Amino acid sequence: MSQEQNRPLRVGLLGIGTVGSGTFTVLKRNQEEIRRRAGHGIEITMVADLNTERAREVVGDAAQVVADARQVIANPDIDVVVELIGGYGIAKALVLEAIAAGKHVVTANKALLAVHGTEIFAAAREKGVMVAFEAAVAGGIPIIKALREGLTANQIQWVAGIINGTTNFILSEMRDKGLDFDVVLKEAQRLGYAEADPTFDIEGVDAAHKATLMSAIAFGVPVQFDKAHVEGITKLSATDIKYAEQLGYRIKLLGIARRQEINGKVVGIELRTHPTLVPMRRLIANVEGAMNAVMVQGDAVGTTMYYGKGAGSEPTASAVVADLVDIARLLDVDPAARVPYLAFQPDALSKMPILPIDEVVTSFYLRLHVADEAGVLAKITGILAEQGISIDAVLQREADEVSGEGGNQTDLIILTHETKEGRMNTALAAMQALPTVLAPIVRVRKEELA
Ligand code: NDP
Ligand code: HSE
């Protein structure tokens, strides 16, 4: 599709909820600045939303409002379709139909791309259209651009990020204000951070979608959400948050993608999302509220960190509009000369495997509720030693503090050095079987991010 000289880029918006309304507002407010940057005006001329009344309240007379998204796709005057509906259902059908109709696509839908990205990018390549998704990872932070373009000289070693605002907001508010989980979750929903189905946020699925996209761009592998290890924050207890603080760590839900090397040979990619102890002295440990931050370690650049608002109406719109500007600038460029969707040329994607969680190498925080009697610690350290797991620190609480005056139970907190998760699982099973271990052992992974 080519664009006549100076004709504005005509955009059709599918879904004008939190992000859609922000996109409309930002484009309108900054239209002159954006035109000067893009070389063309960018105009939302058509909007589809199930709630046409609410949509009209946002756009007034500036755009045609319809209830049926397919009317937008069928309109030959629309150059770009912006999908801001969300989910894998109708959104997938609409994105594929827009591509088939030769429209460029912008989406903030990480769920869709993490699960169906391979199919969508292949269809787009076939049609020679762009699919841009800066808003899909870390909202307003231009992390896709940084990984795909700014750091393109590097061999990326790892990427680790706080990439879900809702869970970071929940963890921060619970710690600072002592508020209950449910109260803070409701507030995150009210503020527009949480997904339509907040289980995606709190169970780590949303962060895993984003980590999947980053792993593909960082390492040149296909998007493989089905191979990601996913754990959320619902099982995290205030006790462990407190003990972690006493040991100089903060617990954050991190999305991690790491190239694992053994003896200088790359054996695969770790792709995991889980609560993680991070040293309090790291900048990322101090990222609070709905803010996001992504650390990237490259062989040439060293460690870099990107920080900002990862959710919300206008921060996310900032990324959507940036994608529209990119499209406006690249409209007449030969598709083969554009930056590849996943940073690497499609015929150069790697078959490096995503490692099963048992193969992941990390260190651990363990909390064991034990009988306070002689020999307990020795047995536990013996089991760890049998698996070749070395201990970094041990904290034993006074029994009185844990189980009341004259109590004979206590908490034993152990920090380990790095080991394979499979070895830790074997050790955990053996420790759990000890009669002196009185409750399920808590295990939280720990990353130094040095
Ligand atoms: P919202 O639920 O606020 O908005 C979605 C809109 O799409 C609603 O107005 C909804 O109408 C409308 N819609 C639903 N089905 C259709 C349909 N078939 N045709 C037309 N419109 C439809 O979602 P968000 O704006 O929060 O999220 C949009 C996308 O952006 C998601 O993929 C999300 O993951 C992603 N995202 C969101 C961020 C945020 O901070 N909120 C940040 C980064 C990414 P109705 O309400 O009537 O159902
Ligand atoms: N629900 C997501 C979050 C929105 O809380 O981060 C941004 O992708």
Coordinates of C-alpha atoms and ligand atoms in Angstrom, one line a residue:
M1 CA 0.0 0.0 0.0
S2 CA 1.5 3.3 -0.9
Q3 CA 0.4 6.7 0.4
E4 CA -0.1 9.8 -1.7
Q5 CA 2.2 12.6 -0.8
N6 CA 1.2 14.2 2.5
R7 CA -2.1 12.4 2.9
P8 CA -2.6 11.7 6.6
L9 CA -2.2 8.1 7.7
R10 CA -5.8 6.8 8.2
V11 CA -6.2 4.7 11.3
G12 CA -9.1 2.5 12.3
L13 CA -9.3 1.7 16.0
L14 CA -10.8 -1.6 17.2
G15 CA -11.8 -1.1 20.9
I16 CA -11.8 2.2 22.6
G17 CA -11.5 1.3 26.3
T18 CA -8.6 2.3 28.6
V19 CA -5.8 2.2 25.9
G20 CA -8.0 3.1 23.0
S21 CA -9.3 6.3 24.6
G22 CA -5.7 7.2 25.6
T23 CA -4.6 6.7 22.1
F24 CA -7.3 8.9 20.7
T25 CA -6.5 11.6 23.3
V26 CA -2.7 11.6 22.8
L27 CA -3.0 11.7 19.0
K28 CA -5.4 14.6 19.1
R29 CA -3.5 16.6 21.7
N30 CA -0.1 16.1 20.1
Q31 CA -1.2 16.0 16.5
E32 CA 1.0 18.9 15.3
E33 CA 4.2 17.5 17.0
I34 CA 3.4 14.0 15.7
R35 CA 2.9 15.3 12.1
R36 CA 6.3 17.1 12.2
R37 CA 7.9 13.9 13.4
A38 CA 6.1 11.4 11.1
G39 CA 6.1 13.5 8.0
H40 CA 2.3 12.9 7.7
G41 CA -0.6 13.6 9.9
I42 CA -2.0 10.5 11.7
E43 CA -5.8 10.5 12.0
I44 CA -8.2 8.1 13.7
T45 CA -11.0 8.2 11.2
M46 CA -13.0 5.2 12.3
V47 CA -13.6 3.5 15.6
A48 CA -15.3 0.2 16.4
D49 CA -16.5 -0.6 19.9
L50 CA -19.3 -2.7 21.2
N51 CA -20.4 0.3 23.3
T52 CA -20.9 2.9 20.5
E53 CA -22.4 5.4 22.9
R54 CA -19.3 5.4 25.1
A55 CA -17.1 5.5 22.0
R56 CA -19.0 8.6 20.7
E57 CA -18.4 10.3 24.0
V58 CA -14.7 9.9 23.5
V59 CA -14.3 10.8 19.8
G60 CA -17.2 13.2 19.3
D61 CA -17.5 14.0 15.6
A62 CA -13.9 13.4 14.8
A63 CA -14.3 9.8 13.7
Q64 CA -17.0 7.5 12.4
V65 CA -18.1 5.1 15.2
V66 CA -19.4 1.6 14.4
A67 CA -20.2 -1.5 16.5
D68 CA -18.9 -4.0 14.0
A69 CA -15.1 -4.1 13.8
R70 CA -15.2 -5.8 10.4
Q71 CA -16.6 -2.6 8.9
V72 CA -13.3 -0.9 9.8
I73 CA -11.3 -3.7 8.2
A74 CA -13.5 -3.6 5.0
N75 CA -13.0 0.2 4.6
P76 CA -10.5 0.7 1.7
D77 CA -9.5 4.1 3.1
I78 CA -8.1 2.7 6.3
D79 CA -4.3 2.2 6.2
V80 CA -3.7 0.9 9.7
V81 CA -5.9 -1.2 12.0
V82 CA -5.1 -0.7 15.8
E83 CA -6.4 -3.7 17.8
L84 CA -7.1 -2.7 21.4
I85 CA -9.7 -5.2 22.3
G86 CA -7.5 -7.8 23.9
G87 CA -7.6 -11.6 24.4
Y88 CA -7.1 -14.4 21.9
G89 CA -10.7 -14.8 20.6
I90 CA -12.2 -12.1 18.3
A91 CA -8.9 -10.1 18.4
K92 CA -7.0 -12.9 16.7
A93 CA -9.7 -13.2 13.9
L94 CA -9.7 -9.4 13.4
V95 CA -5.9 -9.1 13.3
L96 CA -5.6 -11.9 10.7
E97 CA -8.5 -10.4 8.7
A98 CA -6.9 -7.0 8.8
I99 CA -3.6 -8.4 7.6
A100 CA -5.4 -10.4 4.8
A101 CA -7.0 -7.1 3.7
G102 CA -3.5 -5.6 3.4
K103 CA -3.7 -3.3 6.4
H104 CA -0.8 -2.7 8.7
V105 CA -1.6 -3.6 12.3
V106 CA -0.7 -2.1 15.7
T107 CA -1.6 -4.0 18.8
A108 CA -1.0 -3.9 22.5
N109 CA -2.2 -7.5 22.9
K110 CA 0.7 -9.5 24.4
A111 CA -1.6 -12.5 25.0
L112 CA -2.4 -12.8 21.4
L113 CA 1.2 -12.4 20.1
A114 CA 2.8 -14.6 22.8
V115 CA 0.5 -17.5 21.8
H116 CA -0.3 -16.9 18.1
G117 CA 2.6 -14.6 17.1
T118 CA 4.2 -17.2 14.8
E119 CA 1.0 -17.4 12.7
I120 CA 0.4 -13.7 12.8
F121 CA 3.9 -12.7 11.8
A122 CA 3.9 -15.3 9.0
A123 CA 0.6 -13.9 7.6
A124 CA 1.9 -10.4 7.8
R125 CA 5.2 -11.3 6.0
E126 CA 3.2 -12.9 3.3
K127 CA 1.2 -9.7 2.8
G128 CA 4.1 -7.4 3.2
V129 CA 2.4 -5.5 6.1
M130 CA 3.8 -4.3 9.4
V131 CA 2.7 -5.6 12.8
A132 CA 3.9 -3.3 15.5
F133 CA 3.5 -4.1 19.2
E134 CA 5.6 -1.7 21.4
A135 CA 2.7 -1.4 23.9
A136 CA 2.5 -5.1 24.4
V137 CA 5.5 -5.2 26.7
A138 CA 6.0 -2.8 29.6
G139 CA 3.4 -0.2 28.4
G140 CA 5.0 3.1 27.9
I141 CA 8.6 1.9 28.1
P142 CA 10.1 1.5 24.6
I143 CA 11.7 -1.9 25.5
I144 CA 10.8 -3.5 22.2
K145 CA 12.6 -0.7 20.3
A146 CA 15.5 -1.0 22.6
L147 CA 15.9 -4.7 22.3
R148 CA 15.2 -4.9 18.6
E149 CA 17.1 -1.8 17.5
G150 CA 19.1 0.0 20.1
L151 CA 20.9 -3.1 21.4
T152 CA 21.2 -4.9 18.0
A153 CA 25.0 -5.0 18.2
N154 CA 24.9 -7.2 21.3
Q155 CA 24.7 -10.8 22.2
I156 CA 22.0 -10.5 24.8
Q157 CA 22.7 -12.6 27.9
W158 CA 19.6 -12.0 29.9
V159 CA 16.6 -9.9 30.2
A160 CA 14.8 -9.6 33.6
G161 CA 11.9 -7.3 34.3
I162 CA 9.1 -6.2 36.5
I163 CA 6.6 -6.3 33.6
N164 CA 3.3 -6.4 35.3
G165 CA 2.1 -3.2 37.0
T166 CA -0.8 -4.8 38.8
T167 CA 1.3 -7.3 40.7
N168 CA 4.0 -4.8 41.5
F169 CA 1.4 -2.4 42.7
I170 CA -0.1 -5.1 44.9
L171 CA 3.2 -6.2 46.4
S172 CA 4.2 -2.5 47.1
E173 CA 0.9 -1.6 48.7
M174 CA 0.7 -4.7 50.8
R175 CA 4.3 -4.1 52.1
D176 CA 4.0 -0.3 52.6
K177 CA 0.4 0.1 53.8
G178 CA -0.3 -3.4 55.2
L179 CA -3.4 -3.5 52.9
D180 CA -5.1 -6.8 52.0
F181 CA -4.5 -8.4 48.6
D182 CA -8.1 -8.1 47.5
V183 CA -8.4 -4.5 48.4
V184 CA -5.3 -3.6 46.4
L185 CA -6.4 -5.7 43.5
K186 CA -9.7 -3.8 43.3
E187 CA -7.8 -0.5 43.3
A188 CA -5.5 -1.8 40.4
Q189 CA -8.7 -2.6 38.5
R190 CA -10.2 0.8 39.2
L191 CA -7.0 2.5 37.9
G192 CA -7.1 0.5 34.6
Y193 CA -3.9 -1.5 35.2
A194 CA -5.4 -4.9 35.6
E195 CA -6.4 -7.1 32.6
A196 CA -10.1 -7.8 31.9
D197 CA -9.4 -11.1 33.7
P198 CA -7.1 -10.2 36.6
T199 CA -6.1 -13.8 37.1
F200 CA -3.8 -13.2 34.2
D201 CA -2.0 -10.6 36.3
I202 CA -1.9 -12.2 39.6
E203 CA -1.1 -15.7 38.4
G204 CA 1.9 -14.4 36.3
V205 CA 0.4 -15.2 32.9
D206 CA 0.5 -11.6 31.7
A207 CA 4.2 -11.2 32.7
A208 CA 4.9 -14.5 31.1
H209 CA 3.3 -13.3 27.8
K210 CA 5.6 -10.3 27.9
A211 CA 8.7 -12.3 28.8
T212 CA 7.9 -14.7 25.9
L213 CA 7.9 -11.7 23.5
M214 CA 11.2 -10.4 24.9
S215 CA 12.8 -13.8 24.7
A216 CA 12.0 -14.0 21.0
I217 CA 13.4 -10.6 20.3
A218 CA 16.4 -11.0 22.5
F219 CA 17.5 -14.4 21.3
G220 CA 16.0 -14.8 17.9
V221 CA 13.8 -17.8 18.8
P222 CA 10.1 -18.2 17.9
V223 CA 7.5 -17.1 20.5
Q224 CA 6.8 -20.1 22.7
F225 CA 4.5 -19.2 25.5
D226 CA 3.6 -22.9 25.9
K227 CA 7.2 -23.6 27.1
A228 CA 7.3 -20.7 29.7
H229 CA 7.4 -21.5 33.4
V230 CA 4.6 -19.4 35.0
E231 CA 4.1 -18.6 38.7
G232 CA 2.2 -15.7 40.1
I233 CA 2.0 -14.0 43.5
T234 CA -1.1 -15.6 45.0
K235 CA 0.9 -18.1 47.1
L236 CA 3.3 -15.5 48.4
S237 CA 2.9 -14.8 52.2
A238 CA 3.6 -11.7 54.2
T239 CA 6.0 -13.7 56.3
D240 CA 8.3 -14.4 53.4
I241 CA 8.2 -10.8 52.3
K242 CA 9.2 -9.8 55.8
Y243 CA 12.0 -12.4 56.2
A244 CA 13.4 -11.5 52.7
E245 CA 13.6 -7.8 53.9
Q246 CA 15.5 -8.9 57.0
L247 CA 18.0 -10.6 54.7
G248 CA 18.4 -7.5 52.5
Y249 CA 16.1 -8.6 49.7
R250 CA 12.8 -7.6 48.1
I251 CA 10.4 -9.9 46.5
K252 CA 9.3 -8.9 43.0
L253 CA 7.4 -10.8 40.3
L254 CA 10.1 -11.0 37.5
G255 CA 9.8 -12.1 33.9
I256 CA 13.2 -13.6 33.0
A257 CA 14.7 -14.8 29.7
R258 CA 18.2 -16.0 29.9
R259 CA 20.7 -17.7 27.6
Q260 CA 22.1 -20.6 29.6
E261 CA 25.7 -21.5 28.9
I262 CA 27.6 -24.4 30.3
N263 CA 31.4 -24.3 29.7
G264 CA 31.0 -21.6 27.1
K265 CA 28.4 -23.6 25.2
V266 CA 24.8 -22.3 24.9
V267 CA 22.5 -25.1 26.0
G268 CA 19.2 -23.3 25.8
I269 CA 17.0 -20.5 26.9
E270 CA 15.4 -20.1 30.4
L271 CA 12.0 -18.5 30.1
R272 CA 10.3 -18.1 33.5
T273 CA 8.0 -15.8 35.5
H274 CA 7.9 -16.1 39.2
P275 CA 8.3 -14.2 42.5
T276 CA 12.0 -13.5 42.9
L277 CA 14.2 -12.3 45.7
V278 CA 16.3 -9.4 44.4
P279 CA 19.0 -7.6 46.5
M280 CA 17.5 -4.4 47.9
R281 CA 20.5 -2.4 46.7
R282 CA 19.6 -3.1 43.1
L283 CA 17.6 -0.3 41.4
I284 CA 15.0 -2.7 40.2
A285 CA 14.3 -3.8 43.8
N286 CA 13.1 -0.2 44.4
V287 CA 10.7 0.0 41.5
E288 CA 7.4 0.5 43.2
G289 CA 3.7 0.8 42.5
A290 CA 2.5 0.1 39.0
M291 CA 5.9 1.1 37.6
N292 CA 7.8 -1.3 35.4
A293 CA 11.5 -1.8 34.8
V294 CA 13.4 -4.1 32.5
M295 CA 17.1 -4.9 32.9
V296 CA 19.0 -6.1 29.8
Q297 CA 22.5 -7.6 29.9
G298 CA 24.3 -7.4 26.6
D299 CA 27.9 -8.6 26.0
A300 CA 29.0 -5.2 24.6
V301 CA 26.9 -2.7 26.5
G302 CA 26.8 -4.4 29.9
T303 CA 23.7 -3.9 32.0
T304 CA 21.1 -1.4 31.0
M305 CA 17.8 -0.7 32.6
Y306 CA 14.6 0.8 31.3
Y307 CA 12.0 2.3 33.7
G308 CA 8.6 3.8 33.4
K309 CA 4.9 3.3 33.5
G310 CA 4.0 -0.2 32.3
A311 CA 0.2 0.3 32.3
G312 CA -2.5 2.8 32.2
S313 CA -4.3 4.8 29.5
E314 CA -1.9 7.4 28.2
P315 CA 1.4 5.6 29.1
T316 CA 0.3 2.7 26.9
A317 CA -1.1 5.0 24.3
S318 CA 2.4 6.6 24.1
A319 CA 3.7 3.3 22.7
V320 CA 0.8 2.7 20.4
V321 CA 1.2 6.2 18.9
A322 CA 5.0 5.6 18.5
D323 CA 4.2 2.5 16.5
L324 CA 1.9 4.6 14.3
V325 CA 4.6 7.1 13.7
D326 CA 7.0 4.2 12.7
I327 CA 4.4 2.9 10.3
A328 CA 3.9 6.4 8.8
R329 CA 7.6 6.7 8.2
L330 CA 8.1 3.3 6.7
L331 CA 4.9 3.0 4.6
D332 CA 6.8 3.3 1.3
V333 CA 9.8 1.3 2.3
D334 CA 10.4 -2.1 0.7
P335 CA 9.1 -4.7 3.3
A336 CA 12.4 -6.6 3.0
A337 CA 14.3 -3.4 4.2
R338 CA 12.1 -3.0 7.3
V339 CA 13.2 -4.0 10.8
P340 CA 12.1 -7.7 11.2
Y341 CA 9.1 -8.2 13.5
L342 CA 11.2 -10.2 16.0
A343 CA 14.5 -8.4 15.4
F344 CA 16.1 -11.4 13.6
Q345 CA 15.5 -12.2 9.9
P346 CA 12.7 -14.7 9.7
D347 CA 14.9 -17.3 8.0
A348 CA 17.6 -16.9 10.7
L349 CA 15.5 -17.8 13.7
S350 CA 17.3 -20.2 16.1
K351 CA 16.1 -23.7 17.2
M352 CA 17.7 -23.1 20.7
P353 CA 15.4 -25.0 23.1
I354 CA 13.4 -23.4 25.9
L355 CA 14.7 -25.3 28.9
P356 CA 12.3 -27.2 31.2
I357 CA 12.2 -25.6 34.7
D358 CA 14.2 -28.5 36.2
E359 CA 17.2 -27.4 34.0
V360 CA 17.0 -23.7 35.1
V361 CA 20.0 -22.5 37.2
T362 CA 19.2 -20.1 40.0
S363 CA 19.6 -19.7 43.7
F364 CA 16.9 -20.1 46.3
Y365 CA 15.3 -18.8 49.5
L366 CA 13.9 -21.6 51.6
R367 CA 11.7 -21.3 54.7
L368 CA 11.3 -24.5 56.8
H369 CA 9.0 -24.6 59.8
V370 CA 10.8 -27.1 62.0
A371 CA 11.0 -28.6 65.4
D372 CA 13.4 -26.7 67.5
E373 CA 15.7 -29.5 68.5
A374 CA 19.3 -30.6 68.2
G375 CA 20.5 -32.0 64.8
V376 CA 17.6 -30.5 62.7
L377 CA 19.8 -28.0 60.9
A378 CA 22.6 -30.6 60.4
K379 CA 20.2 -33.0 58.7
I380 CA 18.9 -30.3 56.4
T381 CA 22.3 -29.0 55.4
G382 CA 23.4 -32.6 54.9
I383 CA 20.5 -33.1 52.4
L384 CA 21.5 -29.9 50.5
A385 CA 25.1 -31.0 50.5
E386 CA 24.2 -34.4 49.0
Q387 CA 22.7 -32.6 46.0
G388 CA 25.8 -30.4 45.7
I389 CA 23.8 -27.3 46.8
S390 CA 25.9 -24.8 48.8
I391 CA 24.5 -22.5 51.4
D392 CA 24.9 -18.8 51.3
A393 CA 23.2 -17.8 54.6
V394 CA 21.1 -19.2 57.3
L395 CA 18.7 -17.4 59.6
Q396 CA 17.2 -19.2 62.5
R397 CA 14.4 -17.5 64.4
E398 CA 14.0 -17.7 68.1
A399 CA 11.4 -20.4 68.9
D400 CA 9.6 -18.0 71.3
E401 CA 9.1 -15.5 68.5
V402 CA 7.7 -18.0 66.1
S403 CA 5.6 -20.4 68.3
G404 CA 5.0 -18.3 71.4
E405 CA 6.6 -18.4 74.8
G406 CA 8.1 -21.8 75.6
G407 CA 7.4 -22.9 72.0
N408 CA 9.4 -25.6 70.5
Q409 CA 8.9 -24.8 66.8
T410 CA 10.8 -22.4 64.7
D411 CA 11.5 -21.0 61.2
L412 CA 14.7 -21.8 59.5
I413 CA 15.5 -19.5 56.5
I414 CA 18.2 -20.6 54.1
L415 CA 19.7 -18.8 51.2
T416 CA 21.5 -21.0 48.7
H417 CA 24.0 -20.5 46.0
E418 CA 23.1 -21.3 42.4
T419 CA 22.0 -24.8 41.5
K420 CA 19.8 -26.6 39.0
E421 CA 16.2 -26.5 39.9
G422 CA 15.9 -30.3 39.5
R423 CA 18.5 -30.8 42.2
M424 CA 16.7 -28.5 44.5
N425 CA 13.5 -30.4 43.9
T426 CA 15.2 -33.6 44.9
A427 CA 16.5 -31.9 48.1
L428 CA 13.2 -30.4 48.9
A429 CA 11.4 -33.8 48.7
A430 CA 14.0 -35.3 51.0
M431 CA 13.8 -32.4 53.5
Q432 CA 10.0 -32.4 53.4
A433 CA 10.0 -36.1 54.4
L434 CA 11.9 -35.4 57.7
P435 CA 9.6 -35.7 60.7
T436 CA 11.1 -32.6 62.1
V437 CA 9.9 -30.5 59.1
L438 CA 6.4 -29.5 60.3
A439 CA 4.9 -27.6 57.4
P440 CA 5.2 -27.4 53.6
I441 CA 8.6 -25.9 52.8
V442 CA 8.4 -22.5 51.1
R443 CA 10.8 -22.0 48.1
V444 CA 11.3 -18.6 46.3
R445 CA 13.9 -18.2 43.6
K446 CA 16.6 -15.6 44.1
E447 CA 18.5 -13.6 41.4
E448 CA 21.5 -11.4 42.1
L449 CA 21.1 -9.6 38.7
A450 CA 24.7 -8.5 39.1
Ligands
NDP1 P1 -10.5 -2.4 27.8 O1 -11.3 -3.5 28.3 O2 -10.5 -1.1 28.6 O3 -11.0 -2.0 26.3 C1 -11.3 -2.9 25.4 C2 -12.5 -2.3 24.5 O4 -12.7 -3.1 23.4 C3 -13.8 -2.1 25.3 O5 -14.3 -0.8 25.1 C4 -14.6 -3.2 24.8 O6 -16.0 -2.9 24.8 C5 -14.2 -3.2 23.3 N1 -14.5 -4.5 22.6 C6 -14.6 -5.7 23.1 N2 -15.0 -6.6 22.1 C7 -15.0 -5.8 21.0 C8 -15.4 -6.1 19.6 N3 -15.7 -7.4 19.2 N4 -15.4 -5.1 18.7 C9 -15.1 -3.9 19.1 N5 -14.8 -3.5 20.4 C10 -14.8 -4.5 21.3 O7 -9.1 -2.9 27.6 P2 -7.7 -2.1 27.7 O8 -7.8 -0.9 26.9 O9 -7.2 -2.1 29.0 O10 -6.7 -3.2 26.9 C11 -6.7 -3.3 25.5 C12 -5.5 -4.1 25.1 O11 -4.3 -3.4 25.5 C13 -5.4 -5.5 25.7 O12 -4.8 -6.4 24.8 C14 -4.5 -5.3 26.9 O13 -3.8 -6.4 27.3 C15 -3.5 -4.3 26.4 N6 -2.8 -3.5 27.3 C16 -3.5 -2.8 28.3 C17 -2.8 -2.0 29.2 C18 -3.5 -1.2 30.2 O14 -2.9 -0.5 31.0 N7 -4.8 -1.3 30.3 C19 -1.4 -1.8 29.0 C20 -0.7 -2.5 28.0 C21 -1.5 -3.3 27.2 P3 -16.8 -3.4 26.1 O15 -16.2 -2.7 27.3 O16 -18.2 -3.0 25.8 O17 -16.6 -4.9 26.2
HSE2 N1 -2.3 -5.7 33.3 C1 -1.1 -5.2 32.8 C2 -0.3 -4.8 34.0 C3 -1.3 -4.1 31.9 O1 -0.8 -4.7 35.1 O2 0.9 -4.6 33.8 C4 -0.1 -3.7 31.1 O3 0.3 -4.7 30.2

